[in-house]
Amino acid sequence: MPRCLCCFTVLSESGKVLFVDEFSDGLKMMADGAADFMIQVAVHPDCADIVATAHLDHGIHIVDTFISPSKALGILTRKEIERPKTLALQPATKNYADLESWEELISVSSIMKVAEGLLDGTYDSGLTTLELAEQHPDLLRGDVHIGTVDDPWIVFGKQRVSGGKLLAWPDSPVTGQLAAHG
């Protein structure tokens, strides 16, 4: 199963994309020269701590950002479970749907870890990609359709690019929208 980018990505000197489960491991890889860049979804609960650790402990900086739609998300349930009690989710997704029907919410580090837990029977339900149910129609059903969410991403690098000044995209799509309201 491919790992999700929301865990985070490290780009190595060889140009390979590596997937790492712990953000601190990615920072260490960058500090040790094994990777040049790291990408982290900004809504991850550890984001503020990782930004501080990157800057203060490793001399690693935020060098870019971007916005990307997620894959279509939903709440999936194992087909043999008639009334699911447990729901696994990445904490940043907890407000994407009404979760009152589940007795126990289980925090998991990524939506792909949720998917793994659904497939191995660890959880009754999970908030993850809808394509997982399409890939495993004999095991999973879709109970709630959420759709895609636009996620902000942070790119970490070794060389500071801000020069201590504000960096902004002067021709960004929102610039025209702001000017129209001005």
mmCIF file of C-alpha atoms in Angstrom, residues 5 8-12 14-19:
data_model
loop_
_atom_site.group_PDB
_atom_site.id
_atom_site.type_symbol
_atom_site.label_atom_id
_atom_site.label_comp_id
_atom_site.label_asym_id
_atom_site.label_seq_id
_atom_site.Cartn_x
_atom_site.Cartn_y
_atom_site.Cartn_z
ATOM 1 C CA LEU A 5 2.132 12.359 1.797
ATOM 2 C CA PHE A 8 5.504 13.492 5.279
ATOM 3 C CA THR A 9 7.974 13.348 2.500
ATOM 4 C CA VAL A 10 11.702 13.735 2.417
ATOM 5 C CA LEU A 11 13.490 14.354 -0.870
ATOM 6 C CA SER A 12 16.924 12.780 -0.852
ATOM 7 C CA SER A 14 19.506 11.077 -5.171
ATOM 8 C CA GLY A 15 16.167 12.620 -6.130
ATOM 9 C CA LYS A 16 14.182 9.816 -4.508
ATOM 10 C CA VAL A 17 11.059 10.510 -2.512
ATOM 11 C CA LEU A 18 11.255 8.805 0.851
ATOM 12 C CA PHE A 19 8.355 8.366 3.255
#
